[in-house]
GROMACS .gro file of C-alpha atoms in nm:
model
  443
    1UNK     CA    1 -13.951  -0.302   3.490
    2UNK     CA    2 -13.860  -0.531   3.760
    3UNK     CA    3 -14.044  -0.896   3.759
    4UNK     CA    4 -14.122  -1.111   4.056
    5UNK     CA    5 -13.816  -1.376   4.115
    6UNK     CA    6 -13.795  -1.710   3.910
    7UNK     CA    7 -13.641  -2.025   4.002
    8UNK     CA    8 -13.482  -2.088   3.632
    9UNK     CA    9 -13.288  -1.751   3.572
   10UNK     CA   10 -12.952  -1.655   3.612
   11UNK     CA   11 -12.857  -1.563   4.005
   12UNK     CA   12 -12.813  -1.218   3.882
   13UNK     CA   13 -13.095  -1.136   3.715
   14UNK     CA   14 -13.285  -1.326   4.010
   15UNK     CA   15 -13.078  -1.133   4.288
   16UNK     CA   16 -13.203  -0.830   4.063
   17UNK     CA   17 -13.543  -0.900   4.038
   18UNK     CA   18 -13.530  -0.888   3.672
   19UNK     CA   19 -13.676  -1.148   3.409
   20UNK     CA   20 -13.401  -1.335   3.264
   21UNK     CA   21 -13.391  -1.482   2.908
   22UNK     CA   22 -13.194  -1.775   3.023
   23UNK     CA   23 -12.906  -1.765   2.775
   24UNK     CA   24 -12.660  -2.009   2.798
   25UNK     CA   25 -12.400  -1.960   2.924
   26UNK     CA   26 -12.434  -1.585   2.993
   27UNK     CA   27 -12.794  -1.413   3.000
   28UNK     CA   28 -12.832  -1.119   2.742
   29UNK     CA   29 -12.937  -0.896   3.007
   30UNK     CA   30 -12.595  -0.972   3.206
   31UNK     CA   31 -12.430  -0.935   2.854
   32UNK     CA   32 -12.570  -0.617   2.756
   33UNK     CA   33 -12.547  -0.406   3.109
   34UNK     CA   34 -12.209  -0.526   3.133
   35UNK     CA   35 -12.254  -0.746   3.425
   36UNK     CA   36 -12.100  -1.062   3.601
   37UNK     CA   37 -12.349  -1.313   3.480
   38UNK     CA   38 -12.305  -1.576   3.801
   39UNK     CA   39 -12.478  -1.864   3.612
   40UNK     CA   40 -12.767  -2.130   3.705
   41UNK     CA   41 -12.851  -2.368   3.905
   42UNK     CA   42 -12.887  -2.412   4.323
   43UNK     CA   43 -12.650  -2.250   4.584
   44UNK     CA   44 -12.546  -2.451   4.853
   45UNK     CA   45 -12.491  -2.310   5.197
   46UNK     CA   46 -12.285  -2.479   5.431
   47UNK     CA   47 -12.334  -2.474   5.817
   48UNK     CA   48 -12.075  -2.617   6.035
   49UNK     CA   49 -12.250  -2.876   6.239
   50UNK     CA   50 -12.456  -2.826   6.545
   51UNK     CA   51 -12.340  -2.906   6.873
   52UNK     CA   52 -12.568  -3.031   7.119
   53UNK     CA   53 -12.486  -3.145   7.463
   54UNK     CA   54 -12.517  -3.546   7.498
   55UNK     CA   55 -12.407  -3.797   7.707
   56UNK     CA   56 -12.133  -3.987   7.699
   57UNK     CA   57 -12.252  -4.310   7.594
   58UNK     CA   58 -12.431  -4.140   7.292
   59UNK     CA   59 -12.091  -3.963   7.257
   60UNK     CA   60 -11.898  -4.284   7.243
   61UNK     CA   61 -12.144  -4.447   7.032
   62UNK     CA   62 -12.148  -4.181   6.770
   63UNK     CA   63 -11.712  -4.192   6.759
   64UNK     CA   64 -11.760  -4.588   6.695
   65UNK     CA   65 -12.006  -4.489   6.411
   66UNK     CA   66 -11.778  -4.176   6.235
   67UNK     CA   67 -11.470  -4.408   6.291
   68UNK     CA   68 -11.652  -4.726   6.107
   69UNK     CA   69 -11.783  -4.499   5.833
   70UNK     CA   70 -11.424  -4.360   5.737
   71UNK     CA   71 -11.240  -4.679   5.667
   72UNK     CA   72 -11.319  -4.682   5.291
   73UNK     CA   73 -11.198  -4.993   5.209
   74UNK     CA   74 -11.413  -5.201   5.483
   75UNK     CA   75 -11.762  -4.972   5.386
   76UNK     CA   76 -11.646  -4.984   5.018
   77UNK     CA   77 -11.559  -5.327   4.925
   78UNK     CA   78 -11.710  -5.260   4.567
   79UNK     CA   79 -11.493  -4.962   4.529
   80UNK     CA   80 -11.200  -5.149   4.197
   81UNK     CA   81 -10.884  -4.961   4.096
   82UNK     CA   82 -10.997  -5.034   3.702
   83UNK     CA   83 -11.149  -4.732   3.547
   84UNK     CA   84 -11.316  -4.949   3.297
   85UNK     CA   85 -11.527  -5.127   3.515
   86UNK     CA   86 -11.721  -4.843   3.732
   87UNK     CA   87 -12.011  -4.741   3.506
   88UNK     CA   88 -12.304  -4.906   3.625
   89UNK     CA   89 -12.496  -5.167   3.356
   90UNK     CA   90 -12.781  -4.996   3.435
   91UNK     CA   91 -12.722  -4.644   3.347
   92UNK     CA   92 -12.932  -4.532   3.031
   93UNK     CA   93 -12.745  -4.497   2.713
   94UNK     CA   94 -12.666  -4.097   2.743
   95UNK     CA   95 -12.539  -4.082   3.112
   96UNK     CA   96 -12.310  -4.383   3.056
   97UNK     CA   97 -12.193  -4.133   2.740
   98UNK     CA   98 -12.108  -3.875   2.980
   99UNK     CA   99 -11.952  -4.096   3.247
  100UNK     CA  100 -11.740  -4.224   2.961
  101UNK     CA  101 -11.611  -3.876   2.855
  102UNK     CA  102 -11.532  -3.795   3.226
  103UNK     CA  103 -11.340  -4.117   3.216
  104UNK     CA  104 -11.149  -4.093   2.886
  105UNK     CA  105 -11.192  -3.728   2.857
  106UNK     CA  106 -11.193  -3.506   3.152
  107UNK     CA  107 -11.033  -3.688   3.421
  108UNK     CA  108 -10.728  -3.679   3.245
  109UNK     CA  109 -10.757  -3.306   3.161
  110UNK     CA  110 -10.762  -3.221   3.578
  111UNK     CA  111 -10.515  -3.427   3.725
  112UNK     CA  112 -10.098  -3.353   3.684
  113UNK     CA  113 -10.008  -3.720   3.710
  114UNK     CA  114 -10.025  -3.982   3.385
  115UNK     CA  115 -10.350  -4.181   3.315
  116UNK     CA  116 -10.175  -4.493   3.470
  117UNK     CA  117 -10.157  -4.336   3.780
  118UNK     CA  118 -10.406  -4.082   3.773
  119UNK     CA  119 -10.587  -4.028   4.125
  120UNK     CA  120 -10.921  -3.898   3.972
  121UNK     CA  121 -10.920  -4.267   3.780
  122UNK     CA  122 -10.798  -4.496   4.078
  123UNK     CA  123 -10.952  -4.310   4.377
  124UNK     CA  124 -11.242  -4.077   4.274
  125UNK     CA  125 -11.390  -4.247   3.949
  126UNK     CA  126 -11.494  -4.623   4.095
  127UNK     CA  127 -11.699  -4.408   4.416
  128UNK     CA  128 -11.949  -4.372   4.134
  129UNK     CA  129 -12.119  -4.707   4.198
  130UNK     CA  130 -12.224  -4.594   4.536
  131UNK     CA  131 -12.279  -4.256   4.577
  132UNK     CA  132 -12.576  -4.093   4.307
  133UNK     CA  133 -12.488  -3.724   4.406
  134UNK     CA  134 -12.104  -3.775   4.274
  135UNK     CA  135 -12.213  -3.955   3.965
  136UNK     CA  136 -12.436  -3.660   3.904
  137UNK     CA  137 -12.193  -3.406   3.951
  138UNK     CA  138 -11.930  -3.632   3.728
  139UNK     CA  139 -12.206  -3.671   3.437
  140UNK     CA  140 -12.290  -3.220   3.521
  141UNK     CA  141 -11.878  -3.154   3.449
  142UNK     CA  142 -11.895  -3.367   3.177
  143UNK     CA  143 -12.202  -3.261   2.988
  144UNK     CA  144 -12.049  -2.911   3.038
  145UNK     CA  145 -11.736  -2.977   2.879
  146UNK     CA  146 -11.927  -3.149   2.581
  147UNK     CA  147 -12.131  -2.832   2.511
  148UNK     CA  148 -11.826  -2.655   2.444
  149UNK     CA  149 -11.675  -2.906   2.227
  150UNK     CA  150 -12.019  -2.992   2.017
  151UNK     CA  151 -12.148  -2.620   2.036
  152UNK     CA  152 -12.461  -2.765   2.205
  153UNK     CA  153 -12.678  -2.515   2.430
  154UNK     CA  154 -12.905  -2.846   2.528
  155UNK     CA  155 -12.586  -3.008   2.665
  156UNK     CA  156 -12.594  -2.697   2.940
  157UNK     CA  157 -12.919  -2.754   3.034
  158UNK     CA  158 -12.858  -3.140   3.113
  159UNK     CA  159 -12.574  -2.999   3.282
  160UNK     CA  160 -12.782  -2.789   3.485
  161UNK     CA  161 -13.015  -3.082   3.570
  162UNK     CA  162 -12.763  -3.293   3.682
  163UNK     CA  163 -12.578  -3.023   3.857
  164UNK     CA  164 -12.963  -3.052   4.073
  165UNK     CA  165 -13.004  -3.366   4.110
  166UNK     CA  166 -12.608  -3.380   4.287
  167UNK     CA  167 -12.751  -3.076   4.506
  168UNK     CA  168 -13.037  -3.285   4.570
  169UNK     CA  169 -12.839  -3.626   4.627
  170UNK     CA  170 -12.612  -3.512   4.872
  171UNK     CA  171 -12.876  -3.314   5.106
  172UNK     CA  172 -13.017  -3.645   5.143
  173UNK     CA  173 -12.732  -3.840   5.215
  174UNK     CA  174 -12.467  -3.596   5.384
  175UNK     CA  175 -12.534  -3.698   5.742
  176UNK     CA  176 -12.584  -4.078   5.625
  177UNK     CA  177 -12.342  -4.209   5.365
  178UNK     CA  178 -11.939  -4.246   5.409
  179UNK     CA  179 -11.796  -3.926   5.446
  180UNK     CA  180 -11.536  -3.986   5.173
  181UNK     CA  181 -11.783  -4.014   4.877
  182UNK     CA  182 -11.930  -3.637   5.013
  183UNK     CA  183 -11.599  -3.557   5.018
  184UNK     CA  184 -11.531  -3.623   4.688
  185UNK     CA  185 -11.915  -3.509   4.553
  186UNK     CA  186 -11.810  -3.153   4.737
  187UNK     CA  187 -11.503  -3.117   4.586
  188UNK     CA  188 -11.597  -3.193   4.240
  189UNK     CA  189 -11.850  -2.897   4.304
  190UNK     CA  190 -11.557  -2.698   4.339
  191UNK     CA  191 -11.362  -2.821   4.010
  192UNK     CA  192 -11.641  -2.789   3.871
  193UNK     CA  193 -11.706  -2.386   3.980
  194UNK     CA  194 -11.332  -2.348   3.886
  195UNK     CA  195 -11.322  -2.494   3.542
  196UNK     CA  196 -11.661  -2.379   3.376
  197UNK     CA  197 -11.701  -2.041   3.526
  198UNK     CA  198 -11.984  -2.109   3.727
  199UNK     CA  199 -11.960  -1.832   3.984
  200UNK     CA  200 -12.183  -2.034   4.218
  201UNK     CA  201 -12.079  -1.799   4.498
  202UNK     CA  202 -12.081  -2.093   4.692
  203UNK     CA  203 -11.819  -2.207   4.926
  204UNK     CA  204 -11.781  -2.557   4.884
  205UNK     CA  205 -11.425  -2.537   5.098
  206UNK     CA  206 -11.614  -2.479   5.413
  207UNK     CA  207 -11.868  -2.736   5.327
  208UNK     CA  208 -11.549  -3.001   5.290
  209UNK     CA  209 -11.371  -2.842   5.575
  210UNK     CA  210 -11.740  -2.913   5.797
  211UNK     CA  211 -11.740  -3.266   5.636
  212UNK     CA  212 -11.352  -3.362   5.752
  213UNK     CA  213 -11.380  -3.193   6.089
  214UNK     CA  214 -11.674  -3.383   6.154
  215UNK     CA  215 -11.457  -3.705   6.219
  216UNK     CA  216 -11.100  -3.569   6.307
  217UNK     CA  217 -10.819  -3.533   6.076
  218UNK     CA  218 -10.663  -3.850   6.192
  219UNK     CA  219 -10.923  -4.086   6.112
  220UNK     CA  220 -10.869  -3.992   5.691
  221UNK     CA  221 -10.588  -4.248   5.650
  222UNK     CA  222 -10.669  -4.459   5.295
  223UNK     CA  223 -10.498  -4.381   5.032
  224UNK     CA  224 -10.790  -4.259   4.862
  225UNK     CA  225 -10.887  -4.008   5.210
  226UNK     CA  226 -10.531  -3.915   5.150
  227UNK     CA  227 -10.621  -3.807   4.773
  228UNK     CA  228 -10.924  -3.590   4.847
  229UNK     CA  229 -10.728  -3.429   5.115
  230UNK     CA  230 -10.450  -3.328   4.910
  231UNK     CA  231 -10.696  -3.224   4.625
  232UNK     CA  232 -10.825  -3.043   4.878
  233UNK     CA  233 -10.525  -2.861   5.036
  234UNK     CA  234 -10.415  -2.766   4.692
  235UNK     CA  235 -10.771  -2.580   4.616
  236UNK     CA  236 -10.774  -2.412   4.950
  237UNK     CA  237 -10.426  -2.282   4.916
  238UNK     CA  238 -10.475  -2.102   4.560
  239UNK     CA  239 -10.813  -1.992   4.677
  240UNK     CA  240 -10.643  -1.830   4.961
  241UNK     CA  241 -10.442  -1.624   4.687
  242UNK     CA  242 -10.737  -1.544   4.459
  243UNK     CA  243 -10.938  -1.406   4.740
  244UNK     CA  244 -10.662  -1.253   4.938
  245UNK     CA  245 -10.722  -1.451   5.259
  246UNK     CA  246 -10.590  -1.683   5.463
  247UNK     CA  247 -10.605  -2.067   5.369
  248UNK     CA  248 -10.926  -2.248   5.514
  249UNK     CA  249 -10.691  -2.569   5.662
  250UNK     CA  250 -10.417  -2.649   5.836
  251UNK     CA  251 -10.260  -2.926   5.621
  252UNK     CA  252  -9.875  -2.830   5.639
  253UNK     CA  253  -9.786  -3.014   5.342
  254UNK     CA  254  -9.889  -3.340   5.519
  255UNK     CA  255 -10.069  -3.472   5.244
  256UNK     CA  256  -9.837  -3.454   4.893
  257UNK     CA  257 -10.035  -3.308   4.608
  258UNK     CA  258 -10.287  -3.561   4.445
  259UNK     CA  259 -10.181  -3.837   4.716
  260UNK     CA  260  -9.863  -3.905   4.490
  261UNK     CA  261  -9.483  -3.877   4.689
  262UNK     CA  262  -9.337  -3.769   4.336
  263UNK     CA  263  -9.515  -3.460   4.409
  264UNK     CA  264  -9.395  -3.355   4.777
  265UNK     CA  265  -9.149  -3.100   4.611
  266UNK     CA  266  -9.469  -2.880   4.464
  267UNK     CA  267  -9.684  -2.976   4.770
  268UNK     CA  268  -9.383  -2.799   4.979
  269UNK     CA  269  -9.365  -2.488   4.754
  270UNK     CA  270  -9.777  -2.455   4.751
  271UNK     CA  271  -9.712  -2.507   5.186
  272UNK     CA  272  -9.533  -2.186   5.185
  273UNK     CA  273  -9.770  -1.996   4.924
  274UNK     CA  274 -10.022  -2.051   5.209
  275UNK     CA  275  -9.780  -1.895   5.440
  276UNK     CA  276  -9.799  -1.628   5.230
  277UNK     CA  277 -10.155  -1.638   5.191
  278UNK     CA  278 -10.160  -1.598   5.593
  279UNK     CA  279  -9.963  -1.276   5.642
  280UNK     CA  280 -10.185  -1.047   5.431
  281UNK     CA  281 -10.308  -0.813   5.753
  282UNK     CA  282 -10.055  -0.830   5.943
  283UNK     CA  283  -9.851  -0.561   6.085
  284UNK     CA  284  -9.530  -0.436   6.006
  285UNK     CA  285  -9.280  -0.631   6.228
  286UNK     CA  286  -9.449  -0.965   6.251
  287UNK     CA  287  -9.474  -0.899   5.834
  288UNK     CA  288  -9.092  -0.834   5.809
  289UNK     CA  289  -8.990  -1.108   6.013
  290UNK     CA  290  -9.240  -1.337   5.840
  291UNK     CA  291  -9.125  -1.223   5.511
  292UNK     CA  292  -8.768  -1.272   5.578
  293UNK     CA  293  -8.873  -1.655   5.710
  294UNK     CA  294  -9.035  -1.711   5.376
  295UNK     CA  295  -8.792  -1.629   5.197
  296UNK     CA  296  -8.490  -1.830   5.314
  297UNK     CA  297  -8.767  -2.137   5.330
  298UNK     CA  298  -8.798  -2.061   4.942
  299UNK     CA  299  -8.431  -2.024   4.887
  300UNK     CA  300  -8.392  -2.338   5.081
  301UNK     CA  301  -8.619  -2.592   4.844
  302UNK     CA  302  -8.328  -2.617   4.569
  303UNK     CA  303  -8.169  -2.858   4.782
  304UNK     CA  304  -8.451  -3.085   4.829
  305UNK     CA  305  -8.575  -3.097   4.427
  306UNK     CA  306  -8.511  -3.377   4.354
  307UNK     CA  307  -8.727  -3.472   4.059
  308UNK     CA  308  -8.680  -3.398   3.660
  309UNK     CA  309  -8.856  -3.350   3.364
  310UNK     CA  310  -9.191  -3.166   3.346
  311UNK     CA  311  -9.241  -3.197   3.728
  312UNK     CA  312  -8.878  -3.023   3.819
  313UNK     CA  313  -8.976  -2.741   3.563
  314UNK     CA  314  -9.324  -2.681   3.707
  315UNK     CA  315  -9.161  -2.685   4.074
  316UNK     CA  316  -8.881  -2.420   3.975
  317UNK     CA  317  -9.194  -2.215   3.757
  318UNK     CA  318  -9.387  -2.237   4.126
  319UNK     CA  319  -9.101  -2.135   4.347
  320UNK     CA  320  -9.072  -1.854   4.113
  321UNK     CA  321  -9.428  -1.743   4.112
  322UNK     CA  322  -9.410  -1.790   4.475
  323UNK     CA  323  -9.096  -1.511   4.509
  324UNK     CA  324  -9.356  -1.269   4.280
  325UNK     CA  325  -9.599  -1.327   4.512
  326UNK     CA  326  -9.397  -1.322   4.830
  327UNK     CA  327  -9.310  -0.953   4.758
  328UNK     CA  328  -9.648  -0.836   4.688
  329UNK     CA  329  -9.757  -0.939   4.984
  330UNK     CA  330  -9.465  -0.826   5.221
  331UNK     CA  331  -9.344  -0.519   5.009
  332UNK     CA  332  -9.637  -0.476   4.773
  333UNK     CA  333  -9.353  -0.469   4.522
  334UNK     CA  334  -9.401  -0.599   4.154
  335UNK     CA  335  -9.319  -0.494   3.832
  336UNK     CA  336  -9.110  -0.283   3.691
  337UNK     CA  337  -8.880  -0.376   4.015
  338UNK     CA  338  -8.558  -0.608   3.919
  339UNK     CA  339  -8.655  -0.888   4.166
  340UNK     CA  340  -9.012  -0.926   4.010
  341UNK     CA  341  -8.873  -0.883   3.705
  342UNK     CA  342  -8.636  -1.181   3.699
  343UNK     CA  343  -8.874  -1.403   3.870
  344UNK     CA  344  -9.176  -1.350   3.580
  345UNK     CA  345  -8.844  -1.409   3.326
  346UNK     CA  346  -8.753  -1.707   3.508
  347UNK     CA  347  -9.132  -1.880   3.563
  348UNK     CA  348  -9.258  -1.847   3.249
  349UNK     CA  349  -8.877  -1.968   3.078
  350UNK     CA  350  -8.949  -2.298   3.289
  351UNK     CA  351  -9.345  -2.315   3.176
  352UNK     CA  352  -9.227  -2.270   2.826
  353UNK     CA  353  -8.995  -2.596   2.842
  354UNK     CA  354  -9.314  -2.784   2.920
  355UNK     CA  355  -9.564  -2.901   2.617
  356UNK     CA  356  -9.931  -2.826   2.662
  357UNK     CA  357  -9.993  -3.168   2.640
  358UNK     CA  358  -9.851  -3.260   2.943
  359UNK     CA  359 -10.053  -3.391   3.260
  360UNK     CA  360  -9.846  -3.116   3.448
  361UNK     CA  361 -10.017  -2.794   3.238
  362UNK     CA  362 -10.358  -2.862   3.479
  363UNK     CA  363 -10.156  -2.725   3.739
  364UNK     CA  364  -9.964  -2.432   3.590
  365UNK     CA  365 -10.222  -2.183   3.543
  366UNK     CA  366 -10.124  -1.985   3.893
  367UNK     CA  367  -9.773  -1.933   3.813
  368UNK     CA  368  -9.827  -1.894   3.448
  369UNK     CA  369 -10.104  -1.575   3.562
  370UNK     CA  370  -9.858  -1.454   3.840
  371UNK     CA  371  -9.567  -1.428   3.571
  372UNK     CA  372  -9.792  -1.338   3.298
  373UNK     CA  373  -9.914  -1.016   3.485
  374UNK     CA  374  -9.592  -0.896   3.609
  375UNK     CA  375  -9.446  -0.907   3.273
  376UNK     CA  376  -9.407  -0.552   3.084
  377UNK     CA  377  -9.222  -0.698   2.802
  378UNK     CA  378  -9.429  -0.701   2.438
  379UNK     CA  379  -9.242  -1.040   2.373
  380UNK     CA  380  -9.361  -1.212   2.704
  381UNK     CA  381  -9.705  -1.045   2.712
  382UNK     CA  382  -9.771  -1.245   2.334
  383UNK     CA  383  -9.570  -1.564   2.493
  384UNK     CA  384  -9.882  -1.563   2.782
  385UNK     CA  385 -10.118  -1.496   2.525
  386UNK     CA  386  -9.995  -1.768   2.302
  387UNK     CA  387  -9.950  -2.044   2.575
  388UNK     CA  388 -10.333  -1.976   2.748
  389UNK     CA  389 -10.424  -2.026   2.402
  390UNK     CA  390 -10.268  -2.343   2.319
  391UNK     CA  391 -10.370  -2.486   2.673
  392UNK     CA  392 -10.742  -2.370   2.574
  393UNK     CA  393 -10.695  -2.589   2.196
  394UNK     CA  394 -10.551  -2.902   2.415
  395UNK     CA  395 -10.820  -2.880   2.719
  396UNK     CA  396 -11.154  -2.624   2.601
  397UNK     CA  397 -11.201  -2.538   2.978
  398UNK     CA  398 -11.389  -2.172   2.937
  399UNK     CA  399 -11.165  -2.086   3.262
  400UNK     CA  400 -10.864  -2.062   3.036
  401UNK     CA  401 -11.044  -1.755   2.852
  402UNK     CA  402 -11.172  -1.572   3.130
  403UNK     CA  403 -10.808  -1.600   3.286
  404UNK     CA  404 -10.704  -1.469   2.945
  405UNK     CA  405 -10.920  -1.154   2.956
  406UNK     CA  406 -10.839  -1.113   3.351
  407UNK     CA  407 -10.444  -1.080   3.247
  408UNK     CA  408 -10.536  -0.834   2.980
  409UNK     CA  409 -10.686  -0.601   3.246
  410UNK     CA  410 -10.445  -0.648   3.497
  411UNK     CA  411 -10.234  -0.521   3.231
  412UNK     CA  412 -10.395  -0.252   3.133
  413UNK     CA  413 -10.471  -0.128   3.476
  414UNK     CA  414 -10.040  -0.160   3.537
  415UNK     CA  415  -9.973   0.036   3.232
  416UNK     CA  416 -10.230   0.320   3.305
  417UNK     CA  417 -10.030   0.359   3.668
  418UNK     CA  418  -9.677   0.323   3.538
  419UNK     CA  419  -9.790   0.557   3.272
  420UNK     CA  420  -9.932   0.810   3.544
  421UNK     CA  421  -9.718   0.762   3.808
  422UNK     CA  422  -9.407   0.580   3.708
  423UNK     CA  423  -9.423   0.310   3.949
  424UNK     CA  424  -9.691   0.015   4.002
  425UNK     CA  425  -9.853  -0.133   4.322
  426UNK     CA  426 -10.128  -0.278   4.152
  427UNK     CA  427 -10.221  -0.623   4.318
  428UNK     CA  428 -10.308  -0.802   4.021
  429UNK     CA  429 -10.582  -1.034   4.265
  430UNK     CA  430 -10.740  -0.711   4.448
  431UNK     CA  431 -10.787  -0.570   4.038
  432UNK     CA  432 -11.002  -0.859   3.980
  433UNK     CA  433 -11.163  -0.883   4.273
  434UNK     CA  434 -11.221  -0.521   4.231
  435UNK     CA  435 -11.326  -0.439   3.890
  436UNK     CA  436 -11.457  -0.830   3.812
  437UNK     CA  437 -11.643  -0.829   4.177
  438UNK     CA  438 -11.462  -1.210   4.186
  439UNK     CA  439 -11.166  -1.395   4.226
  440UNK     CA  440 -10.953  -1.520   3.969
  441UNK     CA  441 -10.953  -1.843   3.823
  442UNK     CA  442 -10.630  -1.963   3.909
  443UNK     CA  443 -10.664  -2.314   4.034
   0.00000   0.00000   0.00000
């Protein structure tokens, strides 16, 4: 029998109009019928902003403003490179637990780079001290993570609380505080949505894309603007491939992956898998001619990889995925096809030469899923199984399960069609979208 809507249940069971027992992390009701529990809290909806006619003095006035707010480092003067020193002294005893965890804990877990140099630590971390909605979201992410590792329901609903009070924070200071630190608070949404599962069905990459288009693309020059852009690019460009549409920005590799240079090989592979992203609906001779352009740019990078080590590995396992996903897209050709074949060989060989415990593994999940569920083999299907494992004992991020059970039904959707028909031209993205009614979580 249906109930009238709550405020507290699951957005499911409230888009239902069903009482929900408020289960963490999945509602039994969602659990029993089988259905995509899509979690608590408060969507956001982003509006682009409204345009108004005004004159030009107001006009002029409000460029001096946007320009003033943007330079970080003359608003921010507060804003210290030293991770150690950014938790305020008068945070009570349990948020400053959280903070620390994020600090020593989590930040560590999401960027590719070592904790010497790690963006989320130099850049992201010290905005705490002045914005309230990022340090909520920070101490919501954290709390999350610690629920998992303690087994602690109560931990999710502090998450949840703090997840509000971030909602709350940044309504209030959107239009007033420096755009960088709602930069940051809106992308941390996202990580957030990626790494626990949340399912928000919000899209925080429009909010962000409202937030930088507000001021013009030119005026984000600080190293730190040049951070949350990048961090930005790089989630825009995989969500382009988990929801089978074209990337949100127009970056063009401008901004090298997580604001470091050592990274401008993988930020110019992940340019071109958002030219790929971009010719889904296209027709056939602009596809064929796009494909072709792709793929000599791809064949092209091996003369400018220059790095080694975990990072030259990662880059080769990319380029790779990026040939699987190339020919989906152009040819919607995958497994049991030679070409596909060799590339899923080839990506997860170069994944496998890189230990779990590297920074580097936070960004291999896309290539190690595009591999993984192109691969027929018995021995390379239990390698993808082992490794998500192992990267979910390093990191306990619940995405690492979920992507675990979405390559399982990829490949048991393949193998029924190869067993029917003899061929496959499954799309292993449009399966989840499909039968999971939601993307992927690849990033």
């Amino acid at each position: 029998m249906p109930f009238s809507r709550t405020r507290t249940g699951c957005f499911t069971c409230r888009e239902d109009g069903y009482k929900c027992d408020e289960q963490k992390p999945f509602c039994g009701r969602c659990i029993r019928l089988r259905k995509t529990c899509k979690g608590y809290g408060v969507r956001l909806k982003w509006q682009a902003p409204q345009k108004s006619p005004k004159s030009k003095a107001t006009k002029s006035k409000q460029q001096k403003q946007a320009v003033s707010t943007v330079s970080y480092e003359a608003t921010m003067p507060m804003v210290r490179p030293d991770p150690s020193c950014i938790i305020p002294n008068d945070m009570n005893s349990i948020n400053r637990y959280l903070l620390h965890h994020w600090s020593n804990t989590l930040a560590c877990m999401v960027s590719m780079v070592p904790s010497s140099r790690n963006p989320f630590l130099v850049h992201l971390t010290p905005m705490i001290s002045c914005s309230t909605a990022l340090r909520s979201v920070l101490c919501s992410i954290a709390a999350c993570h610690l629920a998992i590792l303690r087994r602690d329901n109560s931990l999710h609903t502090l998450a949840t609380r703090h997840r509000l009070a971030a909602v709350s924070s940044l309504r209030r200071t959107i239009q007033t505080e420096s755009p960088e630190l709602s930069l940051a608070t809106i992308l941390m949404f996202q990580v957030s949505d990626r790494l626990f599962t949340m399912d928000s069905g919000v899209d925080h990459l429009s909010g962000a894309k409202a937030i930088i288009s507000q001021c013009g693309i030119d005026t984000w020059n600080s190293s730190s603007a040049s951070f949350l852009l990048s961090l930005c690019s790089y989630h825009d460009i995989l969500a382009s491939v988990s929801r089978g549409a074209s990337p949100v920005f127009e970056f063009d590799g401008k901004f090298p992956m997580e604001g470091i240079d050592s990274m401008k090989a993988l930020t110019s592979v992940l340019r071109i898998v958002g030219q790929i992203s971009k010719m889904r609906g296209q027709g056939p001779e602009e596809l064929d001619a796009q494909g072709h352009a792709v793929e000599m740019a791809l064949d092209a990078l091996d003369q400018s990889l220059i790095t080694s080590g975990d990072v030259a590995h990662t880059v080769q396992a990319y380029k790779d995925a990026a040939f699987i996903y190339l020919y989906r897209v152009w040819r919607n050709q995958g497994a049991p096809h030679p070409s596909a074949l060799k590339h899923a060989r080839r990506c997860l060989t170069q994944l496998a030469f890189v230990p779990v415990s590297s920074p580097l593994v936070s960004a291999q999940v896309w290539p190690l899923w595009t591999a993984g569920c192109e691969s027929i083999d018995d021995d390379q299907r239990q390698f993808v199984r082992d490794r998500v494992d192992a990267m979910y004992e390093v990191r306990h991020l619940p995405s690492l399960r979920r992507i675990k059970q979405d390559i399982e039904e990829v490949w048991r959707i393949k193998d029924e069609q190869r067993n029917l028909i003899g061929i496959d031209n499954v799309d292993c993205i449009k399966a989840i979208l499909r039968t999971r009614q939601r993307e992927a979580d690849i990033a």
